[in-house]
mmCIF file of C-alpha atoms and ligand atoms in Angstrom:
data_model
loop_
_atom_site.group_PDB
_atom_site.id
_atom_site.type_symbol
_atom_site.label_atom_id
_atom_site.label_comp_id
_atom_site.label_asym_id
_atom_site.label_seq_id
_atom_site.Cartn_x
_atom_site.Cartn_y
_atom_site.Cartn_z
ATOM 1 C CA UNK A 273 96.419 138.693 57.723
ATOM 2 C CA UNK A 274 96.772 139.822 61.411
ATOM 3 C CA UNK A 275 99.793 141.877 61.812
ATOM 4 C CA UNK A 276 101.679 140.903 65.267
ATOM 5 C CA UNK A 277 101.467 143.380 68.166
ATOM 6 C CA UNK A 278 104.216 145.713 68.106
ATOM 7 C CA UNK A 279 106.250 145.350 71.004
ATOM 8 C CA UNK A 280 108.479 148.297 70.153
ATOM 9 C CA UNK A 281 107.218 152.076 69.439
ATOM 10 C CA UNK A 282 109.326 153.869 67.907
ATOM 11 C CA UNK A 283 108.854 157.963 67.697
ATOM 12 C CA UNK A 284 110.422 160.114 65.457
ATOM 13 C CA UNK A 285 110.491 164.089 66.304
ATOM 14 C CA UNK A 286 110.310 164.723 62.609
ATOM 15 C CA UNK A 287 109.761 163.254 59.207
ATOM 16 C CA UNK A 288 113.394 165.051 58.805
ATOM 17 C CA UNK A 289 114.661 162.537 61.542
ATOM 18 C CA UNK A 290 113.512 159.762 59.023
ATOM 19 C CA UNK A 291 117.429 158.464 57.364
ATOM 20 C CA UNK A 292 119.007 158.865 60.789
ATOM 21 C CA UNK A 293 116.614 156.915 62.341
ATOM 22 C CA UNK A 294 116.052 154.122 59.562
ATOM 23 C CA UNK A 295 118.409 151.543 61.521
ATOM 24 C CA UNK A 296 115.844 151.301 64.324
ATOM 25 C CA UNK A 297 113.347 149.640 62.733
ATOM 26 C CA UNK A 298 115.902 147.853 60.215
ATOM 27 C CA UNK A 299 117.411 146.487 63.599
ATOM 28 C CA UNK A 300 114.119 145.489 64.682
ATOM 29 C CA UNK A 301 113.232 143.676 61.909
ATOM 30 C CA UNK A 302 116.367 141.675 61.215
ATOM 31 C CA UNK A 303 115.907 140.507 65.109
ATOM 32 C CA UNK A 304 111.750 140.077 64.058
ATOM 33 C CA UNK A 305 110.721 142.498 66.855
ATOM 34 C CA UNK A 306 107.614 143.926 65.848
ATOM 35 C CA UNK A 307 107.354 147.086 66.187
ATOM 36 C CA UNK A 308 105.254 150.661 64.937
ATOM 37 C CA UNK A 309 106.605 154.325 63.569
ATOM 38 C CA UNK A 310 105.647 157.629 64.997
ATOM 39 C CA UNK A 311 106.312 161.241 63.736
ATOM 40 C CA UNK A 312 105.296 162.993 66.975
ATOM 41 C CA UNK A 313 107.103 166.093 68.134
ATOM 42 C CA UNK A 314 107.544 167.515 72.237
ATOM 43 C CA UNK A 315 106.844 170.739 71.111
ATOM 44 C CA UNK A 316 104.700 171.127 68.203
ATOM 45 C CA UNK A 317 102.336 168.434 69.242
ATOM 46 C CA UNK A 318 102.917 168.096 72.908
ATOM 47 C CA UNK A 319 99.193 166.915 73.726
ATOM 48 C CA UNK A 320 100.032 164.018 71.165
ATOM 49 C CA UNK A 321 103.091 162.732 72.593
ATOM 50 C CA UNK A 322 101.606 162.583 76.005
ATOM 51 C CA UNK A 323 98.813 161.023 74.651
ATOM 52 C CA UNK A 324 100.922 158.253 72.804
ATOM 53 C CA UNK A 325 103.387 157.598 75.962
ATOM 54 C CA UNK A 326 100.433 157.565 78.459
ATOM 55 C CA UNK A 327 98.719 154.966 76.704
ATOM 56 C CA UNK A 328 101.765 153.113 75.511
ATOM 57 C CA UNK A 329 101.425 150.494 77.494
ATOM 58 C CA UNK A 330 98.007 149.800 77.674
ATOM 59 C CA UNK A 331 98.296 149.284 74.120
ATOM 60 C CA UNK A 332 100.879 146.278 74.800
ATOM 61 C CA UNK A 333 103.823 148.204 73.946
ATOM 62 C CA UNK A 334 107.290 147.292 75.635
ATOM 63 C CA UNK A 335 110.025 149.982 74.773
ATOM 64 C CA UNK A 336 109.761 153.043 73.604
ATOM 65 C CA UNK A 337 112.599 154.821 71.314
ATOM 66 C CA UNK A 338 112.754 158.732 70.707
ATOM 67 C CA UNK A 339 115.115 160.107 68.042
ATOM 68 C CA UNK A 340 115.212 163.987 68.275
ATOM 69 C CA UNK A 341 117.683 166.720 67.182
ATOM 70 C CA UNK A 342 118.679 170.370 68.996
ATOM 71 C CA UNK A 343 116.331 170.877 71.763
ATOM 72 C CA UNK A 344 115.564 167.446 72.099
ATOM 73 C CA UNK A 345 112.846 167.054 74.417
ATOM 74 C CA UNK A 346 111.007 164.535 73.155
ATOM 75 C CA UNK A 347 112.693 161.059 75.006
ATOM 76 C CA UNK A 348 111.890 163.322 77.863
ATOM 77 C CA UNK A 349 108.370 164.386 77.704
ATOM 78 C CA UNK A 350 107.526 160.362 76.558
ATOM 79 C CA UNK A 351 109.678 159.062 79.736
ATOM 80 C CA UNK A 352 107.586 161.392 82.046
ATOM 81 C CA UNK A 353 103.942 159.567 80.990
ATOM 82 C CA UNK A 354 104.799 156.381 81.102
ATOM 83 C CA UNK A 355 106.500 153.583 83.029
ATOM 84 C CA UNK A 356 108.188 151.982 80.299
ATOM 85 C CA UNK A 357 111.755 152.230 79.380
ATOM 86 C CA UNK A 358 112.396 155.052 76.736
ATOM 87 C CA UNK A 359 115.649 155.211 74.732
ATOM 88 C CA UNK A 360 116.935 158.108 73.944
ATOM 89 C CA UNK A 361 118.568 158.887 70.617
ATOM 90 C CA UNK A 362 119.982 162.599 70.165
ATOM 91 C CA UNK A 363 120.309 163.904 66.267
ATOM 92 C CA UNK A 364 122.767 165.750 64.635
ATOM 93 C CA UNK A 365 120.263 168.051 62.940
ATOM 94 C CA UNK A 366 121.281 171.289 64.279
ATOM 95 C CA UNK A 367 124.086 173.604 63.806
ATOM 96 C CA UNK A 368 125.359 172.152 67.326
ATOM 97 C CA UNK A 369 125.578 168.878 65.704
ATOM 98 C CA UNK A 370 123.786 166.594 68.329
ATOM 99 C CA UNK A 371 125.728 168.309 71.518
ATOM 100 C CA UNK A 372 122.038 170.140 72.302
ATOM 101 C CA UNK A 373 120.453 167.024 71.411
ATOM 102 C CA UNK A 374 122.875 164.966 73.409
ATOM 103 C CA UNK A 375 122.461 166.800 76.521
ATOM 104 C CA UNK A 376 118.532 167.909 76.691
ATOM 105 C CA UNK A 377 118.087 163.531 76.057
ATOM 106 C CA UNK A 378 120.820 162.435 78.603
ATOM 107 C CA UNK A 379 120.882 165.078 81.354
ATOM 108 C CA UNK A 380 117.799 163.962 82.854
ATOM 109 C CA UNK A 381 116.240 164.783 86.218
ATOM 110 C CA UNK A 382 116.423 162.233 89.060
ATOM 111 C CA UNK A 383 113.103 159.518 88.733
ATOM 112 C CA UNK A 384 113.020 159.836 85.254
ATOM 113 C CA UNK A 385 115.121 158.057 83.554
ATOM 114 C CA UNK A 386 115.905 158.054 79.528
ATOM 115 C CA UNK A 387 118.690 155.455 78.401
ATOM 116 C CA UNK A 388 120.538 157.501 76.191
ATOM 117 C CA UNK A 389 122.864 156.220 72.887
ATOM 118 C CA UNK A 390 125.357 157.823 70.939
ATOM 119 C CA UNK A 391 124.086 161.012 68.895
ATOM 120 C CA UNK A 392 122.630 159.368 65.787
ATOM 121 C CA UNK A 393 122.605 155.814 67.699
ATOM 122 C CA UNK A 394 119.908 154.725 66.286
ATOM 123 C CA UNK A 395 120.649 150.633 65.725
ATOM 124 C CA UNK A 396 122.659 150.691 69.359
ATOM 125 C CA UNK A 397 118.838 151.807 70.299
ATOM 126 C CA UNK A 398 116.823 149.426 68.784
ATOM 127 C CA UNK A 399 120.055 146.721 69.987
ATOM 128 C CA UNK A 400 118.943 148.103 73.731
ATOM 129 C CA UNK A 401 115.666 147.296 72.843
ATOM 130 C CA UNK A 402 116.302 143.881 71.720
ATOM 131 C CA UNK A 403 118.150 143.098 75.337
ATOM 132 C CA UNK A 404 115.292 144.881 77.184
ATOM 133 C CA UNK A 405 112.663 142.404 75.324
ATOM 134 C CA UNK A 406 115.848 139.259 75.974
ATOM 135 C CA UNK A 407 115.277 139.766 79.639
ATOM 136 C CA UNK A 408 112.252 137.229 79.477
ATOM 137 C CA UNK A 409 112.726 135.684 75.704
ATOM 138 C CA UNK A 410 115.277 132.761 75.487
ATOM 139 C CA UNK A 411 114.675 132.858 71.497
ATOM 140 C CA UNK A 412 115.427 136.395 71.631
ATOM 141 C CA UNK A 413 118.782 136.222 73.458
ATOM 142 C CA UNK A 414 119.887 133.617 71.626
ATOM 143 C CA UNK A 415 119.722 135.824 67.896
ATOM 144 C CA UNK A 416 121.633 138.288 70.030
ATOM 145 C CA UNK A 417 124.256 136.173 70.786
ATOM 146 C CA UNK A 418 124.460 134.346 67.783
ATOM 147 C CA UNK A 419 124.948 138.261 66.499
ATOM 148 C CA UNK A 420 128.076 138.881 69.090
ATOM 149 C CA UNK A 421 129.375 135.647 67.958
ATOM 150 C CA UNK A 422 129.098 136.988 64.206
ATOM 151 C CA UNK A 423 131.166 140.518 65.431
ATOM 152 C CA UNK A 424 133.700 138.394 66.824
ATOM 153 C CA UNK A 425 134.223 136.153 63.829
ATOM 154 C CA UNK A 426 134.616 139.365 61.599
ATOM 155 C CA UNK A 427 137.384 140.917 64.060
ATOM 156 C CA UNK A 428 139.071 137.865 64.185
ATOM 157 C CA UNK A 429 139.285 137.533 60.434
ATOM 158 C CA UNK A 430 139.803 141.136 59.910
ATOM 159 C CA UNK A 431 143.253 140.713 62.418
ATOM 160 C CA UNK A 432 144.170 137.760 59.882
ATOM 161 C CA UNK A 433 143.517 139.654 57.018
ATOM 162 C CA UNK A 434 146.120 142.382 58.243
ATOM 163 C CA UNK A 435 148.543 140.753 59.495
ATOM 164 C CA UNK A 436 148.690 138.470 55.969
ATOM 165 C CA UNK A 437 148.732 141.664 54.153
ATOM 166 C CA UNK A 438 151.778 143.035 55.885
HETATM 167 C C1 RP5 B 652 113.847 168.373 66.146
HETATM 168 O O1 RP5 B 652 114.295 169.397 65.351
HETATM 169 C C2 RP5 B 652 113.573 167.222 65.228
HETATM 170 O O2 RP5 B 652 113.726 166.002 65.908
HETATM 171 C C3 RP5 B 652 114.599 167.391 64.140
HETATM 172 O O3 RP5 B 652 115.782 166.650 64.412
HETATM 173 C C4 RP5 B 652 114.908 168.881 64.191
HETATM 174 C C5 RP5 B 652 114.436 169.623 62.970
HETATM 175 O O4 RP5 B 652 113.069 169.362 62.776
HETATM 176 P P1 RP5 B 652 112.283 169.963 61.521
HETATM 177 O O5 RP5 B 652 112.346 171.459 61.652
HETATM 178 O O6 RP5 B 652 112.993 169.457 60.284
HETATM 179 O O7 RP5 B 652 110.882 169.428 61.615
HETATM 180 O O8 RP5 B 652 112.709 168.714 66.852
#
């Protein structure tokens, strides 16, 4: 069987990023956005992750997500070989707890943008990704409103519940 093109690449800066970043492609999949998995680091294989972001989208990709802890580089060096959107998701991996991930991802340079979550965002990521794809797929947009609609329900029943159990 042909497996669908992934649409999605996501990169990991580590196999220790693995957990944290789990929700990405469990987003992905419960919206059926294919997508592929990359352990590719800015520093100890910088050649590679130039390699994989200039040829992104050649390959048919459509948005790229980085997850990186501490000097987090790697949404970064991916945003600067390629014209795709990149997401940005810093980890709390270092003894700084995602603030030196948070700022090397978000404090980017003017003309090269990264769309940065919340440190250890991952499904808000793969969410951005979703609405990115939405743009130009109706089917799409509709599972993520029919997923708003669901948040709203469970607010709404979670302000009954309390104000029954006073
Ligand atoms: C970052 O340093 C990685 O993204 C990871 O969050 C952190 C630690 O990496 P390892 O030393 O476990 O490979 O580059």
């Amino acid at each position: 069987m042909n497996r669908p093109q992934p649409l999605v690449g996501i990169v990991l800066g580590s196999a220790s990023d693995r957990q944290v970043m789990a929700p990405a492609w469990q987003t992905l999949s419960e919206f059926g956005v294919p997508h592929e998995l990359s352990v590719c680091s800015a520093h100890r294989t910088p050649a590679r992750a130039a390699d994989y972001a200039s040829r992104a989208r050649e390959r048919g990709l459509r948005v790229l997500i980085a997850g990186a802890g501490a000097a987090a580089h790697l949404a970064a060096v991916l945003a600067a070989h390629t014209t795709l959107p990149v997401i940005g998701v810093p980890l709390n991996s270092s003894p700084l707890q995602g603030l030196d991930a948070l700022y090397a991802t978000v404090q980017m340079p003017s003309g090269v943008p990264v769309a940065t979550v919340a440190i250890d965002g991952a499904r808000n990521a793969a969410l951005l990704a979703v609405q990115i794809l939405a743009v130009s797929d109706e089917e799409l947009a509709g599972r993520l409103a029919q997923m708003k609609a669901e948040m709203t329900a469970a607010v709404e029943r979670a302000d009954v519940e309390l104000k029954t159990s006073l």
